[in-house]
Amino acid sequence: MTNFENRLKESLSAEDEAFLRNLEEGESLMGQLGSTFAGPMMVWTGFAFVLSFAFFGIAVWAGFKMYEATEPRLMVFWLGVFLFAMIAVGLIKIWFWMRMNHLALLRELKRIELRLVR
């Protein structure tokens, strides 16, 4: 074995081996979503999760207000609020998918690293 291989093998711990065993089983979509709530970004993920529900509630409320409005000016205003809130929900969902993709990529890199050691 080369010096690089020796250093790489020494740097791995039992935690890395357990992580590799977890990777072998695969992870469901809900498991991937749940894994976004762990680690250093846990607070931001929770904040974004709550914010997405808040924006959805605002969108529903603005939708009802739009239909209740009698003046065209108010209808356009509530339509703007509705569209803004729905776009915000969509962008937060895109952020979640990007976060899940980032974590999946990190898992794949870790899998490759651990396979190299073997």
Coordinates of C-alpha atoms in Angstrom, one line a residue:
M1 CA 0.0 0.0 0.0
T2 CA 1.1 3.5 -0.7
N3 CA 1.5 6.3 1.8
F4 CA -1.6 7.9 0.5
E5 CA -3.7 4.8 1.0
N6 CA -2.4 4.3 4.5
R7 CA -3.2 7.9 5.5
L8 CA -6.7 7.6 4.0
K9 CA -7.4 4.4 5.8
E10 CA -6.3 5.8 9.1
S11 CA -8.4 8.9 8.7
L12 CA -11.6 6.8 8.5
S13 CA -13.4 6.0 11.7
A14 CA -16.1 3.6 12.7
E15 CA -18.6 6.4 12.1
D16 CA -17.6 6.4 8.4
E17 CA -18.1 2.7 8.2
A18 CA -21.6 3.0 9.6
F19 CA -22.3 5.8 7.2
L20 CA -21.2 3.5 4.3
R21 CA -23.5 0.7 5.5
N22 CA -26.4 3.2 5.6
L23 CA -25.6 4.3 2.1
E24 CA -25.7 0.7 0.8
E25 CA -29.4 0.5 1.9
G26 CA -30.4 3.7 0.0
E27 CA -32.6 6.4 1.2
S28 CA -36.2 7.2 0.3
L29 CA -37.5 10.6 -0.7
M30 CA -38.9 11.3 2.7
G31 CA -35.6 10.1 4.3
Q32 CA -33.7 12.6 2.1
L33 CA -36.1 15.4 3.1
G34 CA -35.7 14.5 6.8
S35 CA -31.9 14.5 6.4
T36 CA -32.0 18.2 5.4
F37 CA -33.1 18.9 9.0
A38 CA -29.9 17.6 10.4
G39 CA -26.4 19.2 10.6
P40 CA -25.3 22.8 10.6
M41 CA -28.1 24.0 8.4
M42 CA -30.8 22.6 10.7
V43 CA -32.0 26.0 11.9
W44 CA -32.2 27.5 8.4
T45 CA -34.0 24.5 7.1
G46 CA -36.6 24.7 9.8
F47 CA -37.0 28.4 9.2
A48 CA -37.5 27.8 5.5
F49 CA -40.0 25.1 6.2
V50 CA -42.1 27.3 8.4
L51 CA -41.8 30.2 6.0
S52 CA -43.1 28.1 3.1
F53 CA -46.2 27.3 5.1
A54 CA -46.6 30.9 6.0
F55 CA -46.3 32.0 2.4
F56 CA -48.8 29.3 1.4
G57 CA -51.3 30.6 4.0
I58 CA -50.8 34.2 2.7
A59 CA -51.5 32.9 -0.9
V60 CA -54.7 31.2 0.1
W61 CA -55.8 34.3 2.1
A62 CA -55.0 36.6 -0.8
G63 CA -56.8 34.3 -3.2
F64 CA -60.0 34.6 -1.1
K65 CA -59.6 38.3 -0.8
M66 CA -59.2 38.6 -4.5
Y67 CA -62.5 36.9 -5.1
E68 CA -64.2 39.1 -2.5
A69 CA -62.9 42.3 -3.9
T70 CA -65.4 44.5 -5.7
E71 CA -63.0 47.0 -7.3
P72 CA -60.6 46.1 -10.1
R73 CA -57.8 47.9 -8.3
L74 CA -58.2 45.7 -5.2
M75 CA -58.5 42.6 -7.4
V76 CA -55.1 43.4 -9.0
F77 CA -53.5 44.1 -5.6
W78 CA -54.7 40.8 -4.1
L79 CA -53.6 39.0 -7.3
G80 CA -50.1 40.5 -6.9
V81 CA -50.0 39.4 -3.3
F82 CA -51.2 35.9 -4.3
L83 CA -48.6 35.6 -7.1
F84 CA -45.8 36.9 -4.9
A85 CA -46.6 34.4 -2.2
M86 CA -46.9 31.4 -4.6
I87 CA -43.6 32.4 -6.3
A88 CA -42.0 32.5 -2.8
V89 CA -43.3 29.0 -2.0
G90 CA -41.9 27.8 -5.3
L91 CA -38.5 29.3 -4.7
I92 CA -38.4 27.8 -1.2
K93 CA -39.3 24.4 -2.6
I94 CA -36.5 24.8 -5.2
W95 CA -34.1 25.6 -2.3
F96 CA -35.2 22.4 -0.5
W97 CA -34.6 20.3 -3.7
M98 CA -31.1 21.9 -4.1
R99 CA -30.3 21.2 -0.5
M100 CA -31.4 17.5 -0.9
N101 CA -29.3 17.3 -4.1
H102 CA -26.3 18.8 -2.3
L103 CA -26.6 16.2 0.5
A104 CA -27.0 13.4 -2.0
L105 CA -23.9 14.5 -3.8
L106 CA -22.0 14.6 -0.5
R107 CA -23.2 11.0 0.2
E108 CA -22.0 9.9 -3.2
L109 CA -18.6 11.5 -2.6
K110 CA -18.3 9.8 0.8
R111 CA -19.3 6.5 -0.8
I112 CA -16.5 6.9 -3.4
E113 CA -14.0 7.9 -0.7
L114 CA -14.9 4.8 1.4
R115 CA -14.7 2.5 -1.6
L116 CA -11.3 3.8 -2.4
V117 CA -10.1 2.8 1.0
R118 CA -11.4 -0.7 0.6

